[in-house]
CSV table of C-alpha atoms and ligand atoms in Angstrom, one decimal:
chain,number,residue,atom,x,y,z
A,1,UNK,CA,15.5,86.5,-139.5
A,2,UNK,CA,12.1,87.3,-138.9
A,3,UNK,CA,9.2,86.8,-141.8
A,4,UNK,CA,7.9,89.7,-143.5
A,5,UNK,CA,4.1,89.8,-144.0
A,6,UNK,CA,2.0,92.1,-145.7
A,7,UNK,CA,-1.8,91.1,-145.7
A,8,UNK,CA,-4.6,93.2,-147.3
A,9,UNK,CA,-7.9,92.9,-144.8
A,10,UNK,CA,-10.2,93.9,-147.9
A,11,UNK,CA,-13.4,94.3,-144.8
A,12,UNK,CA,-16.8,94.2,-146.7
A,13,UNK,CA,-15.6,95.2,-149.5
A,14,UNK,CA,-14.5,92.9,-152.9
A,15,UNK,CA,-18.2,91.7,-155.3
A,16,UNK,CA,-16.8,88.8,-157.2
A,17,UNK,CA,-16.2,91.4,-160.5
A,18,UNK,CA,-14.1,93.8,-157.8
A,19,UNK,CA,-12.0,90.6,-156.5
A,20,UNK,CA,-11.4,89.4,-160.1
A,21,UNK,CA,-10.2,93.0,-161.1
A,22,UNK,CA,-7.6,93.8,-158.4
A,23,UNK,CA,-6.5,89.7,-157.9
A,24,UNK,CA,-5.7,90.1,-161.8
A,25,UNK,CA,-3.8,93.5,-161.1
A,26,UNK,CA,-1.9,92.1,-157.9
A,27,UNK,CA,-1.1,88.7,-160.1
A,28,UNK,CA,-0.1,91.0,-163.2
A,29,UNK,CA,2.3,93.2,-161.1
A,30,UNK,CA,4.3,89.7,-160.3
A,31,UNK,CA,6.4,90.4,-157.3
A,32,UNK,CA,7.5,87.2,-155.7
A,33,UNK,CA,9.9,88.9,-152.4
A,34,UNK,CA,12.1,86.5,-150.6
A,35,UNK,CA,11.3,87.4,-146.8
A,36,UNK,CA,7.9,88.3,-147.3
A,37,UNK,CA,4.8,86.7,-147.6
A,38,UNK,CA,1.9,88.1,-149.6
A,39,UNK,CA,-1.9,87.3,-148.4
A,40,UNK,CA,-5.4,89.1,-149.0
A,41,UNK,CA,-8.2,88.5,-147.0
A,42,UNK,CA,-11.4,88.9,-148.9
A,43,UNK,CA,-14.9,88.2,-148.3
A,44,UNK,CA,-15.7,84.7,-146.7
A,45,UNK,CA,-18.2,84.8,-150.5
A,46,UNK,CA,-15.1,85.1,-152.8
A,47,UNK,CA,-12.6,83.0,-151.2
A,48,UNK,CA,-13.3,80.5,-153.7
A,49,UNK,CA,-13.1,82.6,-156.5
A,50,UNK,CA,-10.4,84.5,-154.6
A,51,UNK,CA,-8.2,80.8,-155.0
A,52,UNK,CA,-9.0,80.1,-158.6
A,53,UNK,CA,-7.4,83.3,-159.7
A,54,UNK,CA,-4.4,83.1,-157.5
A,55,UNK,CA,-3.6,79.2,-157.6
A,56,UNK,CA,-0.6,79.2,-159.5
A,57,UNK,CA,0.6,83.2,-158.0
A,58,UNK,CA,2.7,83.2,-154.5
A,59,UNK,CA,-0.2,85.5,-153.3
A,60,UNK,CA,-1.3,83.6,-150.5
A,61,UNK,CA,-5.4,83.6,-149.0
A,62,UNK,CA,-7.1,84.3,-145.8
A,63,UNK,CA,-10.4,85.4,-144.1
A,64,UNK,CA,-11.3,87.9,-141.8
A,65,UNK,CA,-13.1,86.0,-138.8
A,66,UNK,CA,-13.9,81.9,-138.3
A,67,UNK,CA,-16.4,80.3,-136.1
A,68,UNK,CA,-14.8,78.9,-133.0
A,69,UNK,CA,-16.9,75.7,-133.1
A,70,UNK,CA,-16.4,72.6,-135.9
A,71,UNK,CA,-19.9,72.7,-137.1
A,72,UNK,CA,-23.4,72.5,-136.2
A,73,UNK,CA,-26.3,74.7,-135.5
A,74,UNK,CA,-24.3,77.9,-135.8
A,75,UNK,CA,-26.2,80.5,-138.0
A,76,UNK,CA,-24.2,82.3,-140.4
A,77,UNK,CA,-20.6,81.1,-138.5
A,78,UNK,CA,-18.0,79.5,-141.1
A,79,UNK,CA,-15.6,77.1,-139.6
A,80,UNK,CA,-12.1,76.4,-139.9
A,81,UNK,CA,-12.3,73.3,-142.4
A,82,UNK,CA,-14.4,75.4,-144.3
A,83,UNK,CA,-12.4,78.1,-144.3
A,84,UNK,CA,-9.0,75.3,-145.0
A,85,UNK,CA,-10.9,74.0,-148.2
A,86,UNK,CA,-11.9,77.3,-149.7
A,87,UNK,CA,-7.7,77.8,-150.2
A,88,UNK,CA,-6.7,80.0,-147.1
A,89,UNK,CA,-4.2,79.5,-145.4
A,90,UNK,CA,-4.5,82.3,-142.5
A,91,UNK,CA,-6.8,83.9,-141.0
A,92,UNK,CA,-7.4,87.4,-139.0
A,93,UNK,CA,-8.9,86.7,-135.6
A,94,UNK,CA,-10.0,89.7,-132.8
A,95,UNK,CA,-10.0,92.6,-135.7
A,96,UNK,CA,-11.1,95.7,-133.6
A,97,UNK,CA,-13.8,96.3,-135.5
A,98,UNK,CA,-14.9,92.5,-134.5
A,99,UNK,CA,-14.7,93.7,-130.8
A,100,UNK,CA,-16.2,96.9,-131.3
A,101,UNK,CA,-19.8,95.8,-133.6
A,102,UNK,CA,-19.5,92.0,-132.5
A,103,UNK,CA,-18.4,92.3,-128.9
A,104,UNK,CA,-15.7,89.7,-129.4
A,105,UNK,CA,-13.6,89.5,-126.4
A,106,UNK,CA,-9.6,88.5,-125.6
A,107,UNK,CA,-11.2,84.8,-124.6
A,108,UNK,CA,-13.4,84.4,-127.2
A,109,UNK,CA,-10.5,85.7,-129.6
A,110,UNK,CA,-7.5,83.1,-127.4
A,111,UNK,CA,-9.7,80.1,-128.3
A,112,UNK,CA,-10.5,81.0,-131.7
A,113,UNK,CA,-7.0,81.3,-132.3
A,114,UNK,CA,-6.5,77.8,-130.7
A,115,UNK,CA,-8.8,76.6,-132.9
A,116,UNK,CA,-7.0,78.0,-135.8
A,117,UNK,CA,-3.5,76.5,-135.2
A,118,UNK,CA,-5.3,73.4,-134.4
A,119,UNK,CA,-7.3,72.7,-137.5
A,120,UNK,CA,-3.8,74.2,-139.4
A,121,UNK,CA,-4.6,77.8,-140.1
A,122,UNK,CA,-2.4,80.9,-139.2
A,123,UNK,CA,-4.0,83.2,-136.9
A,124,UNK,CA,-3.3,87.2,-137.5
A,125,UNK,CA,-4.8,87.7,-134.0
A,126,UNK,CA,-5.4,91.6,-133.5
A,127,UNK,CA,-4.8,93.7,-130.4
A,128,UNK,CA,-4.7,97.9,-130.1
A,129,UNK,CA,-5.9,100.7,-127.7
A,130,UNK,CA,-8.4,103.4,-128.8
A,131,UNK,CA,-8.1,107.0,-129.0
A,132,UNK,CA,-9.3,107.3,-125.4
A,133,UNK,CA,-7.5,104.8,-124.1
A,134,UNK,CA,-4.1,106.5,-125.1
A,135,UNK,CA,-4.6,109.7,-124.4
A,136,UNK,CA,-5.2,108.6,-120.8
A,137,UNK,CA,-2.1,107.0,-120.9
A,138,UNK,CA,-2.8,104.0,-120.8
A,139,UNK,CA,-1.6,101.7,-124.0
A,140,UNK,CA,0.4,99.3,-122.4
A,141,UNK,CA,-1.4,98.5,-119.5
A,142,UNK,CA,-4.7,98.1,-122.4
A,143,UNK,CA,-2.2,96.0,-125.2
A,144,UNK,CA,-0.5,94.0,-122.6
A,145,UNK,CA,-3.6,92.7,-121.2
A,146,UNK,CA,-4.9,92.0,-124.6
A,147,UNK,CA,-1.8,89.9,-125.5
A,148,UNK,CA,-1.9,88.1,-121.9
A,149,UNK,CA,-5.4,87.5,-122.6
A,150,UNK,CA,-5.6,86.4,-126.3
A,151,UNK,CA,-2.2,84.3,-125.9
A,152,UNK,CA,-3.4,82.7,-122.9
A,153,UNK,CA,-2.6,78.5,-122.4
A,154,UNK,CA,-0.1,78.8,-125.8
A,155,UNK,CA,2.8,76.7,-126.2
A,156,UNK,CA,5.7,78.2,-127.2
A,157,UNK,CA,5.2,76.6,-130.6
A,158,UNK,CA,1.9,77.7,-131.0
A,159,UNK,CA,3.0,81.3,-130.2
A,160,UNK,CA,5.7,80.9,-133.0
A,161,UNK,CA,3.3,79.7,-135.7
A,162,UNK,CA,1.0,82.8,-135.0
A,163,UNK,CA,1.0,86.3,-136.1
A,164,UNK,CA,0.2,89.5,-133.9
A,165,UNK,CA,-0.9,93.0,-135.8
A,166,UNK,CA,-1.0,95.8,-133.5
A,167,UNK,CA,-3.4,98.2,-134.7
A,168,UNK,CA,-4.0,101.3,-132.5
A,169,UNK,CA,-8.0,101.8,-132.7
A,170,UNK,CA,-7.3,105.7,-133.9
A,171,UNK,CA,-5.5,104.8,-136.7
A,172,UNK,CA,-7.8,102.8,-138.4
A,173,UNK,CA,-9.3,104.3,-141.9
A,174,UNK,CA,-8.4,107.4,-140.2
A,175,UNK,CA,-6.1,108.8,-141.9
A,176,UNK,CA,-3.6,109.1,-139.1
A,177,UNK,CA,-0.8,106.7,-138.7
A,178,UNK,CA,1.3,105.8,-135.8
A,179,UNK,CA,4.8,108.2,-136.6
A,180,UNK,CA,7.3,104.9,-136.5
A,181,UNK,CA,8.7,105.7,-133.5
A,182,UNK,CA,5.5,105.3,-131.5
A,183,UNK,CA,4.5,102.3,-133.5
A,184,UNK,CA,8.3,100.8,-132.6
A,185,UNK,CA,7.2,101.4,-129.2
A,186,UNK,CA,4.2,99.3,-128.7
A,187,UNK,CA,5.6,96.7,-131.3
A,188,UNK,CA,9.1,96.7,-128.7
A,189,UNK,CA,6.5,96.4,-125.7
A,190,UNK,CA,4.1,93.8,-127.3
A,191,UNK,CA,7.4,91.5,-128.0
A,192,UNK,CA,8.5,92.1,-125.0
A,193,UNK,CA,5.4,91.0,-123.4
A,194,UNK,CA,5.5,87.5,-125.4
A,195,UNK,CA,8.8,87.3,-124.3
A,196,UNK,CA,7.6,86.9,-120.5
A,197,UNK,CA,5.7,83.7,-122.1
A,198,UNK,CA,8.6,82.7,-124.3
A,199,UNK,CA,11.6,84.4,-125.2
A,200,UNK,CA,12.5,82.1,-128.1
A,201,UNK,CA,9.0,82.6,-129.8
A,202,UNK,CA,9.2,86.1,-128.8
A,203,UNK,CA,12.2,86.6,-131.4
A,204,UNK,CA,10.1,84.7,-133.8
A,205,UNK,CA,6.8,85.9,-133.9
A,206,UNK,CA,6.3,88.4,-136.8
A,207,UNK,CA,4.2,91.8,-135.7
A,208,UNK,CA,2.7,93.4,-137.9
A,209,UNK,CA,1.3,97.3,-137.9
A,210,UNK,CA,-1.9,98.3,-139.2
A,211,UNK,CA,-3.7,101.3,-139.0
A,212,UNK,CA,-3.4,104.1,-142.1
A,213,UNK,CA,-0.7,101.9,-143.7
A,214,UNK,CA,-0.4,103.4,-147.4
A,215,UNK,CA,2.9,103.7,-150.1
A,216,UNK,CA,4.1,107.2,-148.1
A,217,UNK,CA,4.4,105.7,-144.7
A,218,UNK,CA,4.8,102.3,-145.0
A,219,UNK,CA,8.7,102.7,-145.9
A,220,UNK,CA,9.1,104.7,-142.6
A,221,UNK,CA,7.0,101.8,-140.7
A,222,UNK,CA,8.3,99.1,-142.2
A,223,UNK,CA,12.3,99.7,-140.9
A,224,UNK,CA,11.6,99.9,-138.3
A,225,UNK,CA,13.3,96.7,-135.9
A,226,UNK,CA,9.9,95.1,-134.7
A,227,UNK,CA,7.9,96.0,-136.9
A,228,UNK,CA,7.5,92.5,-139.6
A,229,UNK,CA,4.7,93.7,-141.8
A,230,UNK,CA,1.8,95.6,-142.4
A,231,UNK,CA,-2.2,94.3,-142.2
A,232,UNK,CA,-3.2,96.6,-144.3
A,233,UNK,CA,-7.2,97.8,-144.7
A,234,UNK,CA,-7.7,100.7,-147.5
A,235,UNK,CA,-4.9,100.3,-149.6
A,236,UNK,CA,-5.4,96.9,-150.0
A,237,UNK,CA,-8.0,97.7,-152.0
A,238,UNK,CA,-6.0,99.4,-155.1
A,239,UNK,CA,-3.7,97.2,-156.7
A,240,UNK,CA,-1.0,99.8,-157.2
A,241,UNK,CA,-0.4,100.9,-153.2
A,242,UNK,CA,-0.7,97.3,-151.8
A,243,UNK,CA,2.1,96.3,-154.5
A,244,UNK,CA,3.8,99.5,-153.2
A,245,UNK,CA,3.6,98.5,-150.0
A,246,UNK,CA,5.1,95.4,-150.4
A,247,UNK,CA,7.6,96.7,-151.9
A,248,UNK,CA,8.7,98.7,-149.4
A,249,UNK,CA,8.7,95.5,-147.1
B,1,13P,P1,-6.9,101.0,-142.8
B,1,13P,O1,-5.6,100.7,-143.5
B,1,13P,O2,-8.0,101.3,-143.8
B,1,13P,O3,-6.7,102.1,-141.8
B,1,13P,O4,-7.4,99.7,-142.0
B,1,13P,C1,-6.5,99.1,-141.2
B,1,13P,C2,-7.1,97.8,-140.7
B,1,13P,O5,-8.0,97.8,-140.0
B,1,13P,C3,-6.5,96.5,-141.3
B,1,13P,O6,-7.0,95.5,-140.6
């Protein structure tokens, strides 16, 4: 059996008085599910603050972005170790809006993930078509050379200790969700794909959708057969729908 994830990416969003409010609320609501791992992804600033709050909750930490160096003269980048020591334990790599604003590409995203499962983190590395690029027909041939590209030179072990999220580009803070069955789709396609690589990792690897995920879809999403999880951006943000969504996971 696969594991469930459900990760809030909090974006530039959370002040430390924000991330102490909604931690509190998500710690307060308790849920501790079997199959499913819980992680929020705040602001590199409040990871700290973010781990003090949730050290003795199952509510597990990660960031949005790392550097893909160790260290050294690399303004404003925050590295793995730093990232390891500030309590997370994942992190999201190739977000689309990383691509779009920060021109991060599938081989700068394949060796940051490298670097990731190297230094001991869990990459959520990101992949998803825009609007344009499905209404031309042409998701699969767009996600499949993402995931050849960001996958590139893994191991089969290193594929199974990662973590995709398919997030169609249209759906993001849209409003409009992949229906499940087109979401199933891509999710079907994307595992297929890893399966060329690796068919045993390809059974293992959890997917997770993300795009518009809130409490009224995500039940419909979330039963779906290759669908693992949801990487979640707006609802994250109130205490009440993220716990929802788990739930529903
Ligand atoms: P929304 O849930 O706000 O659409 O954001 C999705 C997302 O980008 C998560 O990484």
């Amino acid at each position: 059996m696969r594991q469930k994830i459900v990760a809030g990416n909090w974006k530039m969003n959370g002040t430390p008085r924000e991330t102490e409010a909604l931690l509190k609320a998500l710690v307060a609501a308790g849920r501790t599910p079997e199959n499913c791992a819980m992680v929020v992804c705040p602001p590199y600033l409040v990871l700290h603050l973010a781990d003090e709050i949730l050290k003795d909750s199952p509510i597990m930490l990660g960031a949005q972005d790392m550097s893909v160096h160790d260290r050294g003269a690399y303004t404003a980048e925050v590295s793995a170790e730093m990232l390891l020591t500030a309590g997370a334990s994942y992190v999201i790599l190739g977000h689309s809006e990383r691509r779009q604003y920060h021109a991060e590409s599938d081989q700068l995203v394949n060796a940051k993930a490298k670097k990731a499962l190297a230094d001991g983190l869990i990459p959520i590395i990101c992949v998803g078509e825009t609007l344009e690029e499905r209404e031309a027909d042409r998701t699969e041939e767009v996600v499949g050379s993402q995931i050849g590209g960001v996958l590139a030179g893994f191991a089969p072990d290193m594929i199974a200790r990662s973590v995709i999220a398919y997030e169609p580009v249209w759906a993001i803070g849209t409003g409009k969700t992949a229906t499940p069955e087109m979401a199933q789709a891509v999710h079907r396609f994307i595992r297929n794909r890893v399966a060329d690589l690796n068919q045993e990792a390809a059974e293992t690897v959890p997917i997770l959708y993300g795009g518009s995920v809130k409490p009224d879809n995500a039940d419909g999403l979330l039963s779906q057969p290759d669908i693992d999880g949801a990487l979640v951006g707006g609802a994250a943000l109130k205490a009440d729908d993220f716990v929802a969504i788990i739930d529903a996971a």
